[in-house]
Coordinates of C-alpha atoms and ligand atoms in Angstrom, one line a residue:
Chain A
X1 CA 7.0 -38.4 70.3
X2 CA 5.2 -35.1 70.2
X3 CA 1.9 -34.5 68.6
X4 CA 3.1 -32.9 65.4
X5 CA 5.5 -35.7 64.6
X6 CA 2.8 -38.3 65.0
X7 CA 0.5 -36.5 62.5
X8 CA 3.2 -36.2 60.0
X9 CA 3.9 -39.9 60.3
X10 CA 0.3 -40.7 59.7
X11 CA 1.0 -40.1 56.0
X12 CA 4.5 -41.6 55.9
X13 CA 7.7 -39.6 55.9
X14 CA 9.4 -39.0 52.7
X15 CA 13.1 -39.1 52.2
X16 CA 13.3 -37.7 48.7
X17 CA 10.4 -36.6 46.4
X18 CA 7.5 -34.3 46.0
X19 CA 4.7 -33.4 48.4
X20 CA 1.5 -31.8 47.1
X21 CA -0.4 -30.4 50.0
X22 CA -3.6 -28.5 50.6
X23 CA -5.5 -30.1 47.9
X24 CA -9.2 -29.5 48.4
X25 CA -10.4 -33.0 49.4
X26 CA -13.0 -33.3 46.6
X27 CA -10.3 -32.6 44.0
X28 CA -7.8 -35.1 45.3
X29 CA -8.4 -37.8 42.8
X30 CA -8.6 -35.3 39.9
X31 CA -5.1 -34.3 40.8
X32 CA -4.0 -37.9 41.0
X33 CA -5.3 -38.4 37.5
X34 CA -3.8 -35.2 36.2
X35 CA -0.3 -36.2 37.3
X36 CA -0.7 -39.7 35.9
X37 CA 0.1 -41.2 39.2
X38 CA -1.6 -44.5 38.4
X39 CA 1.2 -45.2 35.9
X40 CA 4.1 -44.6 38.4
X41 CA 6.2 -47.4 39.7
X42 CA 7.4 -45.3 42.7
X43 CA 5.8 -45.5 46.1
X44 CA 3.0 -43.0 46.5
X45 CA 1.2 -42.1 49.7
X46 CA -2.2 -40.5 49.3
X47 CA -4.0 -38.8 52.2
X48 CA -7.7 -38.2 51.9
X49 CA -10.0 -36.3 54.2
X50 CA -7.3 -35.1 56.5
X51 CA -8.0 -32.2 58.9
X52 CA -6.7 -28.9 57.7
X53 CA -6.6 -25.6 59.6
X54 CA -7.0 -23.7 56.3
X55 CA -9.7 -25.5 54.4
X56 CA -11.6 -28.0 56.5
X57 CA -10.7 -31.3 54.9
X58 CA -7.7 -31.6 52.7
X59 CA -5.9 -34.1 50.5
X60 CA -2.2 -34.7 50.3
X61 CA 0.0 -36.7 47.9
X62 CA 3.5 -37.8 48.6
X63 CA 5.5 -39.2 45.7
X64 CA 8.9 -40.8 46.4
X65 CA 11.9 -40.0 44.2
X66 CA 9.9 -38.1 41.6
X67 CA 10.6 -34.4 40.9
X68 CA 8.0 -33.2 38.4
X69 CA 8.7 -30.7 35.7
X70 CA 7.2 -27.3 36.6
X71 CA 4.9 -27.4 33.6
X72 CA 3.5 -30.7 34.8
X73 CA 2.9 -29.3 38.3
X74 CA 1.3 -26.2 36.8
X75 CA -1.4 -28.4 35.3
X76 CA -2.8 -28.8 38.8
X77 CA -3.7 -25.1 38.7
X78 CA -6.4 -25.9 36.3
X79 CA -8.4 -27.7 38.9
X80 CA -6.9 -26.7 42.3
X81 CA -5.0 -23.4 42.1
X82 CA -4.2 -23.1 45.8
X83 CA -2.2 -26.3 46.3
X84 CA 1.3 -26.1 47.9
X85 CA 4.3 -28.0 46.4
X86 CA 7.1 -29.1 48.7
X87 CA 10.3 -30.6 47.3
X88 CA 12.0 -33.0 49.8
X89 CA 15.6 -34.0 49.8
X90 CA 17.0 -36.1 52.6
X91 CA 13.8 -35.5 54.8
X92 CA 14.2 -31.7 54.5
X93 CA 11.9 -29.4 52.6
X94 CA 14.4 -27.8 50.2
X95 CA 11.8 -25.9 48.1
X96 CA 8.2 -24.7 48.6
X97 CA 6.1 -23.2 45.9
X98 CA 2.6 -22.7 44.5
X99 CA 1.3 -23.5 41.1
X100 CA 0.2 -21.1 38.4
X101 CA -1.5 -21.6 35.1
X102 CA 0.7 -21.6 32.0
X103 CA -0.2 -19.4 29.0
X104 CA -0.8 -22.5 26.9
X105 CA -2.1 -26.0 27.8
X106 CA -1.3 -28.9 25.5
X107 CA -2.9 -32.3 25.4
X108 CA -4.6 -32.1 28.7
X109 CA -8.1 -30.6 28.1
X110 CA -10.7 -32.0 25.7
X111 CA -12.5 -29.4 23.5
X112 CA -16.2 -29.4 24.4
X113 CA -17.1 -28.6 20.8
X114 CA -18.0 -31.9 19.0
X115 CA -17.4 -30.2 15.6
X116 CA -13.8 -29.3 16.6
X117 CA -11.0 -30.9 14.6
X118 CA -9.3 -32.0 17.8
X119 CA -12.2 -34.4 18.5
X120 CA -12.0 -35.9 15.1
X121 CA -8.3 -36.3 14.4
X122 CA -5.6 -38.1 16.3
X123 CA -3.9 -34.9 17.5
X124 CA -3.0 -33.0 20.7
X125 CA -5.4 -30.4 21.9
X126 CA -4.1 -26.9 22.5
X127 CA -5.7 -24.2 24.6
X128 CA -4.8 -20.6 25.3
X129 CA -5.4 -19.5 28.8
X130 CA -7.2 -16.2 28.2
X131 CA -8.1 -15.4 31.8
X132 CA -5.9 -16.8 34.6
X133 CA -8.0 -15.4 37.4
X134 CA -11.3 -16.9 36.4
X135 CA -9.8 -19.8 34.4
X136 CA -11.1 -19.3 30.9
X137 CA -9.5 -21.3 28.1
X138 CA -9.8 -20.9 24.4
X139 CA -9.4 -23.7 21.9
X140 CA -6.5 -22.9 19.6
X141 CA -8.3 -24.6 16.7
X142 CA -12.1 -24.0 16.8
X143 CA -11.6 -20.7 18.8
X144 CA -14.4 -21.5 21.3
X145 CA -13.9 -20.4 24.8
X146 CA -14.6 -22.6 27.8
X147 CA -15.0 -21.5 31.4
X148 CA -13.8 -23.2 34.6
X149 CA -16.9 -25.2 35.2
X150 CA -17.0 -26.7 31.7
X151 CA -13.4 -27.8 31.4
X152 CA -13.2 -31.5 30.5
X153 CA -9.9 -33.1 31.3
X154 CA -8.7 -35.8 29.0
Chain B
X1 CA -19.6 -22.5 25.5
X2 CA -19.1 -19.3 23.6
X3 CA -16.6 -17.8 21.3
X4 CA -14.0 -15.6 22.8
X5 CA -13.0 -13.0 20.4
X6 CA -10.7 -10.6 22.1
X7 CA -7.6 -12.6 22.1
X8 CA -7.1 -12.7 18.4
X9 CA -6.7 -9.0 18.0
X10 CA -4.5 -8.7 21.0
X11 CA -2.3 -11.6 20.0
X12 CA -2.1 -10.1 16.6
X13 CA -0.8 -6.9 18.1
X14 CA 1.9 -8.7 20.0
X15 CA 2.9 -11.0 17.2
X16 CA 2.7 -8.4 14.5
X17 CA 2.1 -10.9 11.7
X18 CA 4.4 -13.5 13.1
X19 CA 1.7 -16.1 12.6
X20 CA 1.8 -15.5 8.9
X21 CA 5.6 -16.1 8.7
X22 CA 5.6 -19.1 11.0
X23 CA 2.8 -20.9 9.2
X24 CA 4.2 -20.6 5.7
X25 CA 2.1 -17.5 5.2
X26 CA -1.2 -19.4 5.5
X27 CA -4.4 -17.6 5.8
X28 CA -6.7 -19.2 8.3
X29 CA -8.6 -16.3 10.0
X30 CA -9.1 -12.7 9.0
X31 CA -7.4 -11.7 12.3
X32 CA -4.2 -13.2 10.9
X33 CA -4.0 -10.0 8.9
X34 CA -2.9 -6.7 10.3
X35 CA -4.4 -3.4 9.1
X36 CA -1.5 -2.9 6.8
X37 CA -2.0 -6.4 5.3
X38 CA -5.7 -5.6 4.7
X39 CA -4.9 -2.3 3.0
X40 CA -2.3 -3.8 0.7
X41 CA -4.7 -6.6 -0.2
X42 CA -7.4 -4.1 -1.1
X43 CA -4.9 -2.3 -3.3
X44 CA -3.9 -5.6 -5.0
X45 CA -7.6 -6.5 -5.5
X46 CA -8.1 -3.2 -7.2
X47 CA -5.2 -4.0 -9.6
X48 CA -6.8 -7.4 -10.4
X49 CA -10.1 -5.7 -11.1
X50 CA -8.3 -3.5 -13.7
X51 CA -6.9 -6.6 -15.2
X52 CA -7.7 -10.0 -13.7
X53 CA -5.8 -12.0 -16.4
X54 CA -2.1 -12.1 -15.3
X55 CA 0.3 -15.0 -15.6
X56 CA 1.5 -14.7 -12.0
X57 CA 0.9 -18.4 -11.2
X58 CA 2.5 -19.8 -14.4
X59 CA 4.0 -23.2 -13.6
X60 CA 2.2 -23.5 -10.3
X61 CA -0.3 -26.1 -9.2
X62 CA -3.0 -25.2 -6.7
X63 CA -5.1 -27.8 -4.9
X64 CA -8.7 -27.1 -4.0
X65 CA -9.7 -29.6 -1.4
X66 CA -13.4 -29.3 -0.6
X67 CA -14.1 -31.8 2.1
X68 CA -17.5 -30.2 2.3
X69 CA -19.1 -29.0 -1.0
X70 CA -19.5 -25.3 -1.7
X71 CA -19.9 -24.7 -5.4
X72 CA -19.9 -20.9 -5.1
X73 CA -16.7 -20.6 -3.1
X74 CA -14.9 -23.3 -5.1
X75 CA -15.8 -21.7 -8.5
X76 CA -14.6 -18.3 -7.3
X77 CA -11.3 -19.7 -6.1
X78 CA -10.8 -21.8 -9.2
X79 CA -11.6 -18.9 -11.5
X80 CA -9.0 -16.8 -9.5
X81 CA -6.3 -19.5 -10.1
X82 CA -7.2 -19.9 -13.8
X83 CA -7.1 -16.2 -14.5
X84 CA -3.7 -16.1 -12.8
X85 CA -2.4 -18.8 -15.2
X86 CA -2.1 -21.6 -12.5
X87 CA -3.3 -25.2 -12.8
X88 CA -5.8 -26.9 -10.5
X89 CA -6.0 -30.3 -8.9
X90 CA -8.5 -31.3 -6.2
X91 CA -11.9 -32.6 -5.3
X92 CA -15.2 -30.9 -4.6
X93 CA -16.8 -33.5 -2.3
X94 CA -15.2 -35.6 0.4
X95 CA -17.2 -38.7 -0.8
X96 CA -14.8 -38.9 -3.7
X97 CA -11.7 -39.0 -1.6
X98 CA -9.8 -41.3 0.7
X99 CA -11.1 -39.3 3.8
X100 CA -14.4 -41.2 3.2
X101 CA -12.2 -44.4 3.7
X102 CA -11.1 -43.1 7.1
X103 CA -7.9 -41.3 6.1
X104 CA -7.0 -38.5 8.5
X105 CA -6.9 -34.9 7.4
X106 CA -3.2 -35.0 8.3
X107 CA -2.5 -37.7 5.8
X108 CA -4.6 -36.2 3.0
X109 CA -2.8 -32.8 3.4
X110 CA 0.6 -34.5 3.4
X111 CA -0.2 -36.4 0.3
X112 CA -1.5 -33.4 -1.6
X113 CA 1.3 -31.2 -0.5
X114 CA 3.6 -33.5 -2.6
X115 CA 1.9 -32.2 -5.7
X116 CA 0.7 -28.7 -5.1
X117 CA 2.3 -25.3 -4.3
X118 CA -0.8 -24.1 -2.4
X119 CA -3.8 -25.8 -0.8
X120 CA -7.1 -24.1 -0.6
X121 CA -9.4 -26.1 1.7
X122 CA -12.9 -26.1 3.0
X123 CA -13.9 -28.5 5.8
X124 CA -17.0 -29.0 7.9
X125 CA -14.9 -29.4 11.1
X126 CA -13.9 -26.2 13.0
X127 CA -10.2 -25.6 13.3
X128 CA -9.3 -27.9 10.4
X129 CA -7.5 -25.3 8.4
X130 CA -5.6 -24.0 11.5
X131 CA -4.4 -27.6 12.1
X132 CA -3.5 -28.2 8.5
X133 CA -1.4 -24.9 8.5
X134 CA 0.7 -26.2 11.4
X135 CA 2.2 -29.1 9.5
X136 CA 1.6 -28.5 5.8
X137 CA 4.8 -27.8 3.9
X138 CA 2.9 -25.5 1.6
X139 CA 0.6 -22.6 2.5
X140 CA -3.0 -23.2 3.4
X141 CA -5.9 -20.9 2.5
X142 CA -9.0 -21.5 4.6
X143 CA -12.1 -21.5 2.4
X144 CA -14.4 -22.0 5.4
X145 CA -14.1 -24.3 8.5
X146 CA -17.6 -25.1 9.8
X147 CA -19.1 -22.2 11.7
X148 CA -15.7 -20.8 12.4
X149 CA -13.8 -18.7 9.8
X150 CA -14.2 -17.8 6.2
X151 CA -11.6 -15.1 5.7
X152 CA -11.9 -14.7 1.9
X153 CA -15.6 -13.8 2.3
X154 CA -14.5 -11.1 4.7
X155 CA -11.9 -9.7 2.3
X156 CA -14.4 -9.5 -0.5
X157 CA -16.8 -7.7 1.9
X158 CA -14.1 -5.2 2.8
X159 CA -13.2 -4.7 -0.8
X160 CA -16.8 -4.1 -1.7
X161 CA -17.2 -1.5 1.1
X162 CA -13.9 0.1 0.1
X163 CA -14.8 0.3 -3.5
X164 CA -18.3 1.7 -3.1
X165 CA -17.5 4.1 -0.3
X166 CA -14.0 5.1 -1.4
X167 CA -12.8 4.4 2.1
X168 CA -13.2 2.1 5.1
X169 CA -12.9 4.7 7.9
X170 CA -15.8 6.2 9.8
X171 CA -18.7 4.3 8.1
X172 CA -22.1 3.4 9.6
X173 CA -22.7 -0.3 8.9
X174 CA -26.2 -1.8 9.5
X175 CA -26.3 -5.5 9.9
X176 CA -29.7 -7.2 9.5
X177 CA -31.2 -10.6 10.0
X178 CA -29.3 -13.5 11.6
X179 CA -26.6 -11.8 13.7
X180 CA -26.3 -14.8 16.0
X181 CA -25.0 -17.6 13.7
X182 CA -23.9 -15.5 10.8
X183 CA -20.1 -15.9 10.7
X184 CA -19.8 -13.3 7.9
X185 CA -21.2 -10.5 10.1
X186 CA -18.9 -11.6 13.0
X187 CA -15.8 -11.6 10.9
X188 CA -16.7 -8.3 9.2
X189 CA -17.2 -6.7 12.6
X190 CA -13.8 -8.0 13.8
X191 CA -12.1 -6.8 10.6
X192 CA -13.7 -3.3 10.7
X193 CA -12.2 -2.8 14.2
X194 CA -9.3 -1.1 12.5
X195 CA -11.4 1.5 10.8
X196 CA -13.5 3.2 13.4
X197 CA -16.9 2.0 12.3
X198 CA -20.4 2.6 13.8
X199 CA -22.7 -0.4 13.8
X200 CA -26.5 -0.9 13.9
X201 CA -27.6 -4.4 14.7
X202 CA -31.1 -5.2 13.5
X203 CA -32.4 -8.6 14.6
X204 CA -35.1 -10.4 16.5
X205 CA -34.3 -11.6 20.0
X206 CA -33.6 -15.1 19.0
X207 CA -30.9 -14.0 16.4
X208 CA -29.4 -11.0 18.1
X209 CA -25.7 -10.2 18.1
X210 CA -24.0 -12.4 20.7
X211 CA -22.8 -10.7 23.9
X212 CA -19.1 -11.4 23.3
X213 CA -19.1 -9.3 20.1
X214 CA -20.9 -6.4 21.9
X215 CA -18.3 -6.7 24.6
X216 CA -15.6 -6.5 22.0
X217 CA -17.2 -3.3 20.7
X218 CA -17.4 -1.9 24.2
X219 CA -13.8 -2.7 25.0
X220 CA -12.6 -1.0 21.8
X221 CA -14.8 2.0 21.9
X222 CA -16.9 1.0 18.9
X223 CA -20.3 2.6 18.9
X224 CA -23.3 0.3 18.3
X225 CA -27.1 0.3 18.6
X226 CA -29.5 -2.6 18.7
X227 CA -32.9 -2.6 17.1
X228 CA -35.7 -5.0 16.8
X229 CA -37.5 -3.0 14.1
X230 CA -36.0 -2.7 10.6
X231 CA -37.0 0.9 10.1
X232 CA -36.3 3.5 7.6
X233 CA -34.9 5.7 10.3
X234 CA -32.1 3.2 10.7
X235 CA -31.6 2.7 6.9
X236 CA -31.5 6.5 6.3
X237 CA -28.4 6.9 8.6
X238 CA -26.6 4.0 7.0
X239 CA -23.7 3.8 4.5
X240 CA -23.6 0.0 4.2
X241 CA -26.7 -2.2 4.6
X242 CA -25.5 -5.7 5.2
X243 CA -28.4 -8.2 4.8
X244 CA -28.2 -11.8 5.9
X245 CA -30.3 -14.9 5.5
X246 CA -32.8 -15.8 8.3
X247 CA -32.9 -19.6 8.2
X248 CA -35.7 -21.6 9.5
X249 CA -33.4 -24.2 11.1
X250 CA -31.9 -21.6 13.4
X251 CA -35.2 -21.3 15.3
X252 CA -36.2 -23.5 18.2
X253 CA -39.7 -22.2 17.9
X254 CA -41.2 -22.4 14.4
X255 CA -44.0 -20.0 15.2
X256 CA -41.3 -17.4 16.1
X257 CA -39.8 -18.0 12.6
X258 CA -43.1 -17.5 10.9
X259 CA -43.6 -14.4 12.9
X260 CA -40.3 -12.7 12.1
X261 CA -39.3 -14.1 8.7
X262 CA -40.8 -11.2 6.8
X263 CA -39.9 -8.5 9.3
X264 CA -36.3 -8.4 8.1
X265 CA -37.0 -8.2 4.4
X266 CA -35.7 -5.2 2.5
X267 CA -38.2 -3.7 0.0
X268 CA -37.3 -1.1 -2.6
X269 CA -39.6 1.4 -1.1
X270 CA -37.7 1.4 2.1
X271 CA -34.6 2.8 0.3
X272 CA -36.4 6.1 -0.7
X273 CA -34.9 8.3 1.9
X274 CA -31.5 6.5 2.1
X275 CA -28.2 8.2 1.6
X276 CA -26.8 8.6 -1.9
X277 CA -23.8 6.5 -1.1
X278 CA -25.7 3.6 0.6
X279 CA -25.1 0.2 -0.9
X280 CA -26.9 -3.0 -0.1
X281 CA -24.6 -6.1 0.5
X282 CA -25.5 -9.7 1.0
X283 CA -23.2 -12.8 1.1
X284 CA -25.7 -14.7 -1.1
X285 CA -27.5 -16.9 -1.7
X286 CA -30.6 -14.9 -0.7
X287 CA -33.9 -16.4 0.0
X288 CA -36.6 -13.8 0.7
X289 CA -34.7 -11.2 2.7
X290 CA -34.2 -8.9 -0.2
X291 CA -37.3 -8.4 -2.5
X292 CA -36.6 -8.7 -6.2
X293 CA -37.7 -5.1 -6.8
X294 CA -34.5 -4.0 -5.1
X295 CA -32.3 -5.7 -7.8
X296 CA -32.8 -2.8 -10.2
X297 CA -32.0 -0.1 -7.7
X298 CA -28.5 1.2 -8.3
X299 CA -27.9 0.9 -4.6
X300 CA -28.2 -2.9 -4.8
X301 CA -24.6 -4.2 -4.8
X302 CA -24.8 -7.9 -4.0
X303 CA -24.1 -9.3 -7.4
X304 CA -21.1 -7.1 -8.0
X305 CA -20.1 -8.0 -4.4
X306 CA -19.9 -11.7 -5.5
X307 CA -17.7 -10.7 -8.4
X308 CA -15.4 -8.8 -6.1
X309 CA -14.7 -12.2 -4.5
X310 CA -12.7 -13.1 -7.6
X311 CA -10.3 -10.1 -7.2
X312 CA -10.1 -10.5 -3.4
X313 CA -9.2 -14.1 -3.8
X314 CA -6.6 -13.4 -6.5
X315 CA -5.0 -10.9 -4.1
X316 CA -5.1 -13.4 -1.2
X317 CA -3.5 -16.2 -3.3
X318 CA -0.6 -13.9 -4.4
X319 CA -0.1 -12.7 -0.8
X320 CA 0.3 -16.2 0.7
X321 CA 2.6 -17.3 -2.1
X322 CA 4.7 -14.1 -1.7
X323 CA 4.0 -13.0 -5.2
X324 CA 4.2 -9.2 -5.8
X325 CA 1.3 -7.8 -7.8
X326 CA 1.8 -5.1 -10.4
Ligands
ZN1 ZN1 -11.9 -26.8 19.8

């Protein structure tokens, strides 16, 4: 078996499903939370602190038999905009793509304003992405803006 | 955490009033209105000033839900409804309602919408009116949501400016006092965007105009100057002098409050060299930022300004209900 094959096997081969690669290692578990992987019944392989040519140490998540909706995958862009998504069917990569922030984010981010209605009613939050490059969101309700470093995930 | 203010205007441009139609014509924020909306509301307000007693709301029930008390605003809205021949239900204090028993805003609005054709609401939580407008079967008018929006105040300010100057375009507006927390100055600044204004911001360091509003001016080519000193030079170039209350609780340093509290007080003598058309506005209540000796100056306009709130609110109520005035 050659070297490349061995490395791939280290994180288990996938017959069908989704691979999320090039996750900055410190953000791996945030991405795991974001996709609600804890609640899945499918088999999931999580690689942590793997060597990466691009970014030093990386994380990887392989989820068997799950093909996420694009909107769900795009949530990842909120914390890790440079991840790579591979869709696997019958051991082959049939689709490769990146993630990008949607214009609107529902139910995922908590408003940092304690006087916001969303923190006081049983309701979904709604943020407008007002700057995709620097990741600035604005609460649809209280109209406060929040920058990348202050985003609180639900 | 800061307020981002650019999006509203840009969204508005794209939507071209779509928000209004979608949300049952609710009025949540002044930026829900286009320039044309504002101009037609001013015209309607003028009609109501000529004759405020019109039976345009005959047979209609209006709910005024004041989850947070505000006597001034509530009386103004309720007078507007009464003079239009409508009937009023509601409460003036959340302690008297089921929300004090833990009922959600959602459930209160749904319950009241069974009875009323329009809901006018004030709430201490920011975004409450926007949220209500999303599910309410009847239109919502925001009568203030925390530190966020208070669009009927802005409409009455615009009407007062329009009435005293005969126009809204190309005016020099000087804002004095608390420019940091004062939502009325922020909303007025946003609404004047359509009318090519020039601004002077007069405030101490602790209460100066927030950067995002200055960035808004920069982006849209609106000229502004900032001053620490409330000088006659500034007053003499002004068409509208918009005074605001400097509140002790806004200061982290009480010594600083004691130092500045009298620096931003308007005295009658300061108006000697001012322009003939200058008018002094203030959202009221005042504390000591306008001396009582200004009250008799014909340029003092703050009491009439409050009365204009009645006409502006009559115009807003008719607009959200789709009732033609005249
Ligand atoms: Zn919020």
